[in-house]
Amino acid sequence: MKTKYFFIFAVVLILLFLNSSFNFVNSEEIPSTGSKILHEYHDFVLLGNSSLYSGVSFSETEDYLKVSFLTPGDLPYFLQDFSNVASALESNHKTYIKIDKSSELIFEAYFTERIGTSYVFGNNNFYVPKDSTVKFSNGVIKLEVKEGSVFNSLPSFVDSSLSGNSLEIEGQEIRLSDDFILVDGKVTLNPDGWIVEEGYVDYKNNFIGVRNDNEKILIANKDVKDYSGNYLRQTDKSLEIKSSENGKVNVIFSEDHEIFNTDKKDRLYLSLEKGDSILVSTRKDQGLIPSFEHKSSENGKTFLKNNGISFKFEDGKYFVDGINPPKTKEDFENKYQSVAMEIFPNSNTQDNEKIRINSYRQFKIMNKNNNDLVSYNKYELPVSALIKDNELQTIEQLREKYPNIKFNVPAGGNFNEENAPPYLFYLTDNFMNNSYDKNFPISNFEFVTWDNAAATKVNSLKIGEGVVDHYFEIVPRDQSPLTIFEHEYEHVKDNLISIEELEKIQEKYGESSEKMIALFNEREKLLIEKNNLDSQLSQAQGDSMKGIVLEDKYEEASERLKIIEEKIKQEYFYSQGSGTLQQTYNGLVTFAYEDFYENKQSRKMLEDFSKDLQKDIHVELKGVLKKHPDISVENPESISNTFEALEKNAIDLNKEDIALIVNLKGMYESSLLYSNVESTDEEKITEFEKAISSTKSSLIFNKEFLEKDYSVKSEIGEKYYSQFEKIFQEGTGLPYLYSAYNYDSQKSLDILESKYYEASSTLREMPEEKIIQKINSPVSQVRKTTKNLVQIAFDSGKMDVEKYKRLMGENHCEKSDCCDKKCLLYTLLCEGSC
Amino acid sequence: MNKKGQVTLFVIIAIVIVVLGFSFFMFKDKLFLKSSNIHTEEVSTFVQNCIEKSLPIVINEIAESGGYFFSPKYSTESGTPYYYFNNYDLSPSLEQIESELSENLEVLVSLCAEGSQNFTDLKVEFEEANVFSKIEDNKILFSVEYPVNITKEENTYFLKDFGTFEQNTEFKKFYDISQKIILSIQQENSLCMSCFSNFALENDLSINIENPYNQTFIFSLQERNNLQNKFQLKFKFAIEYEN
C-alpha cells in the first residue's frame, strides 16, 4: 500500500515537473490556470476522488472540462484560485468554469466573486471586486461590477506583447484606479489602454461621454499617434485628444485637472469631430497658464465651451457665441467660471495668433507681437497669461491680500461667500491696484447680487454683481466695471473730505463767532448722543422691540447732526467767503446751468428738441384717442385741448392709458418751459433747472418703467433720452445728465444747500481722452466746466498731479509739481500751493 | 451842341453808367469785403477757429456714436446704434452719416460762436450755420456757410462762406470695416473671431467687443498705432443676432 502511494506521489511529482517545465520551456505558451486545473484534476481523479467533491462537480467531454461550484465548501487544492467564488447556491445562478482540453485554457466561465480576488485567464490578469460577476464566453471576459466597487489593481496582460481575451468591465461608479472611474457604462481592455465602449468615465478628471459607436475612445497609456480611432492621452505634462476621421469626442474637464488647473467653479467642455485634435500643455514651470494647440482637419469641427463663451473651430475659422454670466441662485451654485488658457488655433488667419482667456470670462486675440487684435468683454482690464494673475478666486484670498479692509457677502443674496463670483474679487483687486489711494482709506467692501453700487457708511463700498457684471440690461452711462468702482470711491473721498473739513473748521474757525461756538457745542452734544445710542443698540441685540425704538432714535439723532453740520459749513461760507468741497461743486453746477441758459444756441437746441418732443407726445395722445372714439376733442390739433379732453374722460380710460397720459403730461409741461426763455432772471433759471430735472425723470420713466410697470409701449423715452442728454452735455459741459442730480430737489441751484453729489463722481466715469477732448473743446461752457471739475479734484487732493498734468496739458503748470495751479477753486483743505 | 452831339453824349453817359453799374455788381463783394475786412477779420478768424477746433471733435463724436448725432430709435441703452438687428441691416449709408456730421458741426460751431464771442465795439449776430460734408478715403471735407451780421456803429457787414475744410481721418476705413463685420455676421450667423482678427490685422486696428446683455454685442474699432492721439478715432456700433 505504501509502495502504491509512493508511486502515485512520484507520478504526480513528475507530472508537476513536466507541467512546469512545459510552461517554462515553451515561450509561446501562456501560463494558464486552466492547464493547472486540468492536469491536477486528472491526478485528483487518479487518486480515486469522485467527480463530486465538497460541493464542486466536474464534468468532462471530449473537448473540455467543466467545473461547477454548486454549494459552499472546501475546494480541492487545485481549485484554490477559485476559493472566493460564490457557489451557485449563494449566487443564485449557474457557477462554473470550462477548460478547453486542447489549449488547456479556460474558455468559458460564469461566477460571482465573494471578497475580491485576482484571476488569470490566459493572458488576462484581472482583479474581480467583491460581489462582481464574471461572464466569460466567446473570447470576451465580462465583469459586471457592483456599484461603488474599487479595483485593487487594473486589469492587464500577463505578457503585454501579446493580446488576450477581450476584457469588458461594466457597471456604475467603479473605481478602476485612483484616477480612473467608470461612472456608468462599459470599458474594454486594449494593449494600448482602455476603450470606453459606452457610457461615461472619469479619467484624470477628464469626464468622457460615449453615446454612439463613433464616440468610442481609447484612453491611451502610451504614445498612439498612429491609432486610427478616437483617443485621449494624458501625461504629467500634456493632454492630447484626437478624433478619428468619422469620430467624435466629448469631454468635460472637471475640478483639479492637472493640466488645466481647474477648480470647483470652473466649467469647461470640449467636443472634437472628424479628425480635429488638440494638445494641451501645462506651463506651470514657467508660471504660465496652459497652452491649447488646436489642429483642424479638412472636415473637422471643434467646440469648446469655456464658461458659456462658446468657441467653434470649423473650416479653418473660429467663432464665438455670447457669454451667459451667472444670474440666479442656481447659476451660482453650479459651475460658471472660465478656465485660463492660451489657444493657438490652426486657422486660416494670417498671423500666428493666439486667444488668451483669463479666469474671469474675458478673452483677447493677439498677434505674434502680442498686440491686441480683438478683445471680448475686456473693459480695459488685464487679461494675463500669468498663473498668479488668474489665481484670485476666493474672498479669503482678498482678505489675505488686503488685511486692513473687511470683505463680506451678506446673507440673502443669490450667492454667498463660498460661491461668490471670482470676477468680483478680480475687479476689486484691479481697482485696488489701479485706483486706490491710501489717503482715502476704504474700511469695507460688501459684495451683493443687486444691480447697483453705492458708497455707504462714509467709507464702505457696496458692489452689486448685477451692475459690474453687465448682466442686467441697464448699464448706466455705458460704464465699465472699474469706473463703477471709481465712481463710488469718489463718493467715499468726498465723505472723508467732508469729515476732515468739519475738523478743520472747528480747529481754525470754531471759536470765530458766537454762532460758530454754539453750533459746535450743539454738534458735540449730538455726537455724544449718537455714540450712546450706538452702544445701546449693540447691547440691545436680541430685543427687537427695543432695537427698533433705538434705531429710530439713532436715525433721528443722525439727521439732526447732519443739519447742524450743514449749518456749520454754511456759517463757514458766510464768514470766510469760500466754500466747502460740496459747496464748490454746487457752485459749479449752478454756473453750468447759467451758461446753458444763456447760450442762444443751447436754447435753440432745447427749443427744437421740445417742439419735436411735443409732436411725438401729440401722436401718442392721438393713439389713445383712437381707442376711444367716443371722446371728442374741440380742436384735435391742439395738444392742450387733447390733454384736456382725455383728462375730462379719465373715468372711461384704463389704468395703462392713464399712466401714459400722466407721463406725457409731465413731459409736455416741462417742454413748454424751454420755449422763449430769454431772461437771465434767477427765478427763471431755477424753473429751467426744474424743467430739465422733470424732463429727465419723465423720459427715464417712459423708457424704463412704463412698459415694465404698466405694460404700456411708448417710444418717446427711447427716442429722446440720449438726444436730451447730448444737448445737456453740450450746453452745460457736465459729464452726464446724472451729474446734475440733486439729492435735495427743494434746493435747486443753491450753492449752500443743494446736494449735487454726482458732479464729482461722474467725472471719474469719463475716460481720460474724453476729458482731454472736453478741456480742449471749442465750446466755452464745456471747456470751463470740465476744467473746473478737474481743478476741484486736484485742489481737494482727489486727483494726483500726474493725472492733472495729463488732462490739462504738459504746459499748463509752470512748476513741475503744479503748485502754481493748486488751490485755485477749493481752498479749505487744499495744501501744496506755492 | 447839335442834336447828333447830344445823342453821342447821352450814349457815352449811358455806356459809362452801364459799365459802372456792371462793374459795381461784378465787384461789389470785393469792394465791400475790402472795406469791411478791418471789422470782419476778427470775427472771421474767430469763426474759422471754432470750425477748425470743432472738426476733430465732430468726427470723433460721430464715429463714437456709430455715425449719428442723436442716437436712432434702434440703439442700445447707452445709445449705441444697432447696425444689425433681428436679421436686418440697419447701418446708415455714408450719405446719412455725412448729413449727421454736418448737423453736428453746425451745432458745435454755433455753440462755440454763441458761447465764446467777446468782440469790442462790434455787434455780431450769427444765423444758422449750414454745413455740407463729404466722406472720402482718408479724409472728410466740410463746406461751411455761416451767415454772420456784423454791425459797427451805423455800418453792417456780412460774412457767409467760410470755404471748405479738410480733416484727415480714417473714418471711411472704419465704416467699411463695420460693413464687413455685418456681412460676416450675416453670412456666418455667428461672431467669426478669426474674420475679425483678420480685419484688425489688415487694417492695423483693434476691435473690442462687449456683450452687455444677451445677444447684443457692441463693437468698438480703434486705431492701434495712434494711442497717444487725444482725438484717437473710436468707431462704435451694436449688433443683435440670434443664432
PDB file of C-alpha atoms in Angstrom, chain B residues 34-221:
ATOM      1  CA  LYS B  34     -12.171 145.094 -48.750  1.00  0.00           C
ATOM      2  CA  SER B  35     -13.899 147.862 -46.916  1.00  0.00           C
ATOM      3  CA  SER B  36     -15.255 145.529 -44.270  1.00  0.00           C
ATOM      4  CA  ASN B  37     -12.064 143.497 -43.756  1.00  0.00           C
ATOM      5  CA  ILE B  38     -10.991 145.651 -40.884  1.00  0.00           C
ATOM      6  CA  HIS B  39     -14.124 144.773 -38.963  1.00  0.00           C
ATOM      7  CA  THR B  40     -14.768 141.284 -40.175  1.00  0.00           C
ATOM      8  CA  GLU B  41     -11.293 139.866 -39.877  1.00  0.00           C
ATOM      9  CA  GLU B  42     -11.562 139.393 -36.141  1.00  0.00           C
ATOM     10  CA  VAL B  43     -14.944 137.712 -36.465  1.00  0.00           C
ATOM     11  CA  SER B  44     -13.881 135.636 -39.435  1.00  0.00           C
ATOM     12  CA  THR B  45     -10.781 134.378 -37.642  1.00  0.00           C
ATOM     13  CA  PHE B  46     -12.847 133.626 -34.584  1.00  0.00           C
ATOM     14  CA  VAL B  47     -15.379 131.570 -36.549  1.00  0.00           C
ATOM     15  CA  GLN B  48     -12.665 129.781 -38.503  1.00  0.00           C
ATOM     16  CA  ASN B  49     -11.037 128.891 -35.234  1.00  0.00           C
ATOM     17  CA  CYS B  50     -14.339 127.500 -33.968  1.00  0.00           C
ATOM     18  CA  ILE B  51     -14.707 125.410 -37.109  1.00  0.00           C
ATOM     19  CA  GLU B  52     -11.158 124.067 -37.047  1.00  0.00           C
ATOM     20  CA  LYS B  53     -11.346 123.147 -33.387  1.00  0.00           C
ATOM     21  CA  SER B  54     -14.718 121.502 -33.905  1.00  0.00           C
ATOM     22  CA  LEU B  55     -13.740 119.251 -36.799  1.00  0.00           C
ATOM     23  CA  PRO B  56     -11.830 116.523 -34.924  1.00  0.00           C
ATOM     24  CA  ILE B  57     -14.399 116.571 -32.141  1.00  0.00           C
ATOM     25  CA  VAL B  58     -17.287 116.196 -34.560  1.00  0.00           C
ATOM     26  CA  ILE B  59     -15.616 113.331 -36.399  1.00  0.00           C
ATOM     27  CA  ASN B  60     -14.789 111.628 -33.144  1.00  0.00           C
ATOM     28  CA  GLU B  61     -18.242 112.064 -31.667  1.00  0.00           C
ATOM     29  CA  ILE B  62     -19.992 110.858 -34.787  1.00  0.00           C
ATOM     30  CA  ALA B  63     -17.659 107.869 -35.025  1.00  0.00           C
ATOM     31  CA  GLU B  64     -18.224 107.014 -31.396  1.00  0.00           C
ATOM     32  CA  SER B  65     -21.982 107.309 -31.899  1.00  0.00           C
ATOM     33  CA  GLY B  66     -21.881 104.953 -34.869  1.00  0.00           C
ATOM     34  CA  GLY B  67     -22.460 107.681 -37.438  1.00  0.00           C
ATOM     35  CA  TYR B  68     -25.262 109.507 -35.681  1.00  0.00           C
ATOM     36  CA  PHE B  69     -25.517 112.880 -33.977  1.00  0.00           C
ATOM     37  CA  PHE B  70     -28.539 111.794 -31.953  1.00  0.00           C
ATOM     38  CA  SER B  71     -28.964 108.079 -31.381  1.00  0.00           C
ATOM     39  CA  PRO B  72     -31.548 106.476 -33.671  1.00  0.00           C
ATOM     40  CA  LYS B  73     -34.541 104.503 -32.491  1.00  0.00           C
ATOM     41  CA  TYR B  74     -32.766 101.169 -32.602  1.00  0.00           C
ATOM     42  CA  SER B  75     -29.959 101.778 -30.141  1.00  0.00           C
ATOM     43  CA  THR B  76     -28.639 100.120 -27.017  1.00  0.00           C
ATOM     44  CA  GLU B  77     -29.437 101.506 -23.579  1.00  0.00           C
ATOM     45  CA  SER B  78     -26.288 103.553 -23.740  1.00  0.00           C
ATOM     46  CA  GLY B  79     -27.191 104.961 -27.147  1.00  0.00           C
ATOM     47  CA  THR B  80     -25.006 102.888 -29.454  1.00  0.00           C
ATOM     48  CA  PRO B  81     -26.916 102.354 -32.717  1.00  0.00           C
ATOM     49  CA  TYR B  82     -27.753  98.866 -33.866  1.00  0.00           C
ATOM     50  CA  TYR B  83     -26.263  98.178 -37.287  1.00  0.00           C
ATOM     51  CA  TYR B  84     -27.729  94.716 -37.358  1.00  0.00           C
ATOM     52  CA  PHE B  85     -30.950  93.886 -35.568  1.00  0.00           C
ATOM     53  CA  ASN B  86     -33.315  90.943 -35.971  1.00  0.00           C
ATOM     54  CA  ASN B  87     -31.520  89.952 -39.170  1.00  0.00           C
ATOM     55  CA  TYR B  88     -31.923  93.438 -40.667  1.00  0.00           C
ATOM     56  CA  ASP B  89     -29.019  95.572 -41.724  1.00  0.00           C
ATOM     57  CA  LEU B  90     -29.794  98.936 -40.152  1.00  0.00           C
ATOM     58  CA  SER B  91     -26.418 100.533 -40.693  1.00  0.00           C
ATOM     59  CA  PRO B  92     -26.554 104.089 -42.020  1.00  0.00           C
ATOM     60  CA  SER B  93     -25.315 104.907 -45.518  1.00  0.00           C
ATOM     61  CA  LEU B  94     -22.309 107.160 -45.985  1.00  0.00           C
ATOM     62  CA  GLU B  95     -24.675 109.887 -47.182  1.00  0.00           C
ATOM     63  CA  GLN B  96     -26.669 109.626 -43.961  1.00  0.00           C
ATOM     64  CA  ILE B  97     -23.501 109.883 -41.943  1.00  0.00           C
ATOM     65  CA  GLU B  98     -22.388 112.900 -43.956  1.00  0.00           C
ATOM     66  CA  SER B  99     -25.644 114.575 -43.064  1.00  0.00           C
ATOM     67  CA  GLU B 100     -25.146 113.717 -39.367  1.00  0.00           C
ATOM     68  CA  LEU B 101     -21.605 115.083 -39.478  1.00  0.00           C
ATOM     69  CA  SER B 102     -22.948 118.281 -40.992  1.00  0.00           C
ATOM     70  CA  GLU B 103     -25.624 118.632 -38.335  1.00  0.00           C
ATOM     71  CA  ASN B 104     -23.152 118.062 -35.542  1.00  0.00           C
ATOM     72  CA  LEU B 105     -20.714 120.595 -36.928  1.00  0.00           C
ATOM     73  CA  GLU B 106     -23.497 123.140 -37.382  1.00  0.00           C
ATOM     74  CA  VAL B 107     -24.450 122.779 -33.730  1.00  0.00           C
ATOM     75  CA  LEU B 108     -20.926 122.750 -32.383  1.00  0.00           C
ATOM     76  CA  VAL B 109     -19.796 125.749 -34.395  1.00  0.00           C
ATOM     77  CA  SER B 110     -22.901 127.656 -33.316  1.00  0.00           C
ATOM     78  CA  LEU B 111     -22.366 126.715 -29.662  1.00  0.00           C
ATOM     79  CA  CYS B 112     -18.766 127.780 -29.956  1.00  0.00           C
ATOM     80  CA  ALA B 113     -19.595 131.067 -31.651  1.00  0.00           C
ATOM     81  CA  GLU B 114     -22.513 131.952 -29.406  1.00  0.00           C
ATOM     82  CA  GLY B 115     -20.768 130.959 -26.218  1.00  0.00           C
ATOM     83  CA  SER B 116     -17.383 132.487 -26.803  1.00  0.00           C
ATOM     84  CA  GLN B 117     -17.949 135.754 -28.626  1.00  0.00           C
ATOM     85  CA  ASN B 118     -16.466 138.763 -26.946  1.00  0.00           C
ATOM     86  CA  PHE B 119     -15.989 141.462 -29.549  1.00  0.00           C
ATOM     87  CA  THR B 120     -15.355 145.026 -28.536  1.00  0.00           C
ATOM     88  CA  ASP B 121     -17.318 147.676 -30.460  1.00  0.00           C
ATOM     89  CA  LEU B 122     -18.918 145.113 -32.701  1.00  0.00           C
ATOM     90  CA  LYS B 123     -22.391 143.696 -32.626  1.00  0.00           C
ATOM     91  CA  VAL B 124     -22.209 140.218 -34.064  1.00  0.00           C
ATOM     92  CA  GLU B 125     -25.255 138.187 -34.923  1.00  0.00           C
ATOM     93  CA  PHE B 126     -24.950 134.620 -36.046  1.00  0.00           C
ATOM     94  CA  GLU B 127     -27.615 132.999 -38.172  1.00  0.00           C
ATOM     95  CA  GLU B 128     -27.991 129.282 -38.762  1.00  0.00           C
ATOM     96  CA  ALA B 129     -24.876 127.533 -39.952  1.00  0.00           C
ATOM     97  CA  ASN B 130     -25.142 125.331 -42.988  1.00  0.00           C
ATOM     98  CA  VAL B 131     -22.580 122.592 -43.486  1.00  0.00           C
ATOM     99  CA  PHE B 132     -22.079 120.075 -46.270  1.00  0.00           C
ATOM    100  CA  SER B 133     -19.829 117.099 -45.532  1.00  0.00           C
ATOM    101  CA  LYS B 134     -18.198 114.650 -47.849  1.00  0.00           C
ATOM    102  CA  ILE B 135     -16.535 111.486 -46.583  1.00  0.00           C
ATOM    103  CA  GLU B 136     -13.606 110.406 -48.722  1.00  0.00           C
ATOM    104  CA  ASP B 137     -10.785 107.925 -48.295  1.00  0.00           C
ATOM    105  CA  ASN B 138      -8.514 109.154 -45.508  1.00  0.00           C
ATOM    106  CA  LYS B 139     -10.311 112.496 -45.121  1.00  0.00           C
ATOM    107  CA  ILE B 140     -13.583 114.312 -44.686  1.00  0.00           C
ATOM    108  CA  LEU B 141     -14.401 117.613 -46.382  1.00  0.00           C
ATOM    109  CA  PHE B 142     -16.675 120.181 -44.770  1.00  0.00           C
ATOM    110  CA  SER B 143     -18.054 123.175 -46.672  1.00  0.00           C
ATOM    111  CA  VAL B 144     -19.256 125.726 -44.176  1.00  0.00           C
ATOM    112  CA  GLU B 145     -21.702 128.532 -44.768  1.00  0.00           C
ATOM    113  CA  TYR B 146     -22.374 130.552 -41.679  1.00  0.00           C
ATOM    114  CA  PRO B 147     -24.175 133.818 -42.172  1.00  0.00           C
ATOM    115  CA  VAL B 148     -22.853 136.426 -39.748  1.00  0.00           C
ATOM    116  CA  ASN B 149     -24.044 140.006 -39.488  1.00  0.00           C
ATOM    117  CA  ILE B 150     -21.508 142.421 -38.058  1.00  0.00           C
ATOM    118  CA  THR B 151     -22.573 145.885 -37.055  1.00  0.00           C
ATOM    119  CA  LYS B 152     -20.094 148.609 -36.315  1.00  0.00           C
ATOM    120  CA  GLU B 153     -21.764 151.854 -35.458  1.00  0.00           C
ATOM    121  CA  GLU B 154     -24.009 152.584 -38.484  1.00  0.00           C
ATOM    122  CA  ASN B 155     -22.374 150.067 -40.827  1.00  0.00           C
ATOM    123  CA  THR B 156     -23.386 146.483 -41.281  1.00  0.00           C
ATOM    124  CA  TYR B 157     -21.144 143.843 -42.776  1.00  0.00           C
ATOM    125  CA  PHE B 158     -21.909 140.317 -43.768  1.00  0.00           C
ATOM    126  CA  LEU B 159     -19.948 137.092 -43.741  1.00  0.00           C
ATOM    127  CA  LYS B 160     -21.231 133.831 -45.103  1.00  0.00           C
ATOM    128  CA  ASP B 161     -18.981 131.455 -46.951  1.00  0.00           C
ATOM    129  CA  PHE B 162     -16.129 130.148 -44.845  1.00  0.00           C
ATOM    130  CA  GLY B 163     -14.911 127.777 -47.506  1.00  0.00           C
ATOM    131  CA  THR B 164     -14.072 124.115 -47.391  1.00  0.00           C
ATOM    132  CA  PHE B 165     -12.181 122.492 -44.540  1.00  0.00           C
ATOM    133  CA  GLU B 166     -10.396 119.219 -44.821  1.00  0.00           C
ATOM    134  CA  GLN B 167      -9.734 116.857 -41.945  1.00  0.00           C
ATOM    135  CA  ASN B 168      -7.574 113.791 -42.353  1.00  0.00           C
ATOM    136  CA  THR B 169      -9.208 110.767 -40.811  1.00  0.00           C
ATOM    137  CA  GLU B 170      -9.587 107.014 -41.210  1.00  0.00           C
ATOM    138  CA  PHE B 171     -13.331 107.349 -40.729  1.00  0.00           C
ATOM    139  CA  LYS B 172     -14.209 105.704 -44.047  1.00  0.00           C
ATOM    140  CA  LYS B 173     -11.915 102.773 -43.369  1.00  0.00           C
ATOM    141  CA  PHE B 174     -13.663 102.198 -40.055  1.00  0.00           C
ATOM    142  CA  TYR B 175     -17.070 102.458 -41.667  1.00  0.00           C
ATOM    143  CA  ASP B 176     -16.032  99.956 -44.358  1.00  0.00           C
ATOM    144  CA  ILE B 177     -14.856  97.516 -41.706  1.00  0.00           C
ATOM    145  CA  SER B 178     -18.159  97.851 -39.887  1.00  0.00           C
ATOM    146  CA  GLN B 179     -19.850  96.806 -43.137  1.00  0.00           C
ATOM    147  CA  LYS B 180     -17.522  93.828 -43.453  1.00  0.00           C
ATOM    148  CA  ILE B 181     -18.362  92.782 -39.914  1.00  0.00           C
ATOM    149  CA  ILE B 182     -22.094  92.986 -40.637  1.00  0.00           C
ATOM    150  CA  LEU B 183     -21.618  90.950 -43.803  1.00  0.00           C
ATOM    151  CA  SER B 184     -19.604  88.357 -41.917  1.00  0.00           C
ATOM    152  CA  ILE B 185     -22.346  88.025 -39.292  1.00  0.00           C
ATOM    153  CA  GLN B 186     -24.999  87.751 -41.986  1.00  0.00           C
ATOM    154  CA  GLN B 187     -23.056  85.023 -43.756  1.00  0.00           C
ATOM    155  CA  GLU B 188     -21.900  83.038 -40.750  1.00  0.00           C
ATOM    156  CA  ASN B 189     -24.755  83.761 -38.334  1.00  0.00           C
ATOM    157  CA  SER B 190     -22.116  83.806 -35.647  1.00  0.00           C
ATOM    158  CA  LEU B 191     -19.250  86.004 -34.495  1.00  0.00           C
ATOM    159  CA  CYS B 192     -16.388  84.910 -36.716  1.00  0.00           C
ATOM    160  CA  MET B 193     -13.487  85.868 -34.490  1.00  0.00           C
ATOM    161  CA  SER B 194     -10.850  84.778 -36.960  1.00  0.00           C
ATOM    162  CA  CYS B 195     -12.504  87.013 -39.569  1.00  0.00           C
ATOM    163  CA  PHE B 196     -12.460  89.934 -37.134  1.00  0.00           C
ATOM    164  CA  SER B 197      -8.846  89.356 -36.218  1.00  0.00           C
ATOM    165  CA  ASN B 198      -8.038  89.359 -39.940  1.00  0.00           C
ATOM    166  CA  PHE B 199      -9.824  92.700 -40.350  1.00  0.00           C
ATOM    167  CA  ALA B 200      -7.897  94.074 -37.383  1.00  0.00           C
ATOM    168  CA  LEU B 201      -4.582  92.817 -38.643  1.00  0.00           C
ATOM    169  CA  GLU B 202      -5.056  94.014 -42.210  1.00  0.00           C
ATOM    170  CA  ASN B 203      -6.120  97.463 -41.113  1.00  0.00           C
ATOM    171  CA  ASP B 204      -3.826  97.959 -38.149  1.00  0.00           C
ATOM    172  CA  LEU B 205      -6.596  98.451 -35.644  1.00  0.00           C
ATOM    173  CA  SER B 206      -8.055  96.708 -32.659  1.00  0.00           C
ATOM    174  CA  ILE B 207     -11.622  95.532 -32.288  1.00  0.00           C
ATOM    175  CA  ASN B 208     -13.207  95.499 -28.887  1.00  0.00           C
ATOM    176  CA  ILE B 209     -16.395  93.533 -28.425  1.00  0.00           C
ATOM    177  CA  GLU B 210     -18.595  93.897 -25.377  1.00  0.00           C
ATOM    178  CA  ASN B 211     -21.542  91.701 -24.647  1.00  0.00           C
ATOM    179  CA  PRO B 212     -23.570  93.814 -22.229  1.00  0.00           C
ATOM    180  CA  TYR B 213     -26.598  91.586 -22.433  1.00  0.00           C
ATOM    181  CA  ASN B 214     -27.908  88.543 -24.215  1.00  0.00           C
ATOM    182  CA  GLN B 215     -27.456  88.620 -27.980  1.00  0.00           C
ATOM    183  CA  THR B 216     -26.301  92.254 -28.031  1.00  0.00           C
ATOM    184  CA  PHE B 217     -22.701  92.940 -28.914  1.00  0.00           C
ATOM    185  CA  ILE B 218     -21.145  96.377 -29.007  1.00  0.00           C
ATOM    186  CA  PHE B 219     -18.190  96.743 -31.361  1.00  0.00           C
ATOM    187  CA  SER B 220     -15.561  99.464 -30.943  1.00  0.00           C
ATOM    188  CA  LEU B 221     -12.958  99.828 -33.651  1.00  0.00           C
TER     189      LEU B 221
END
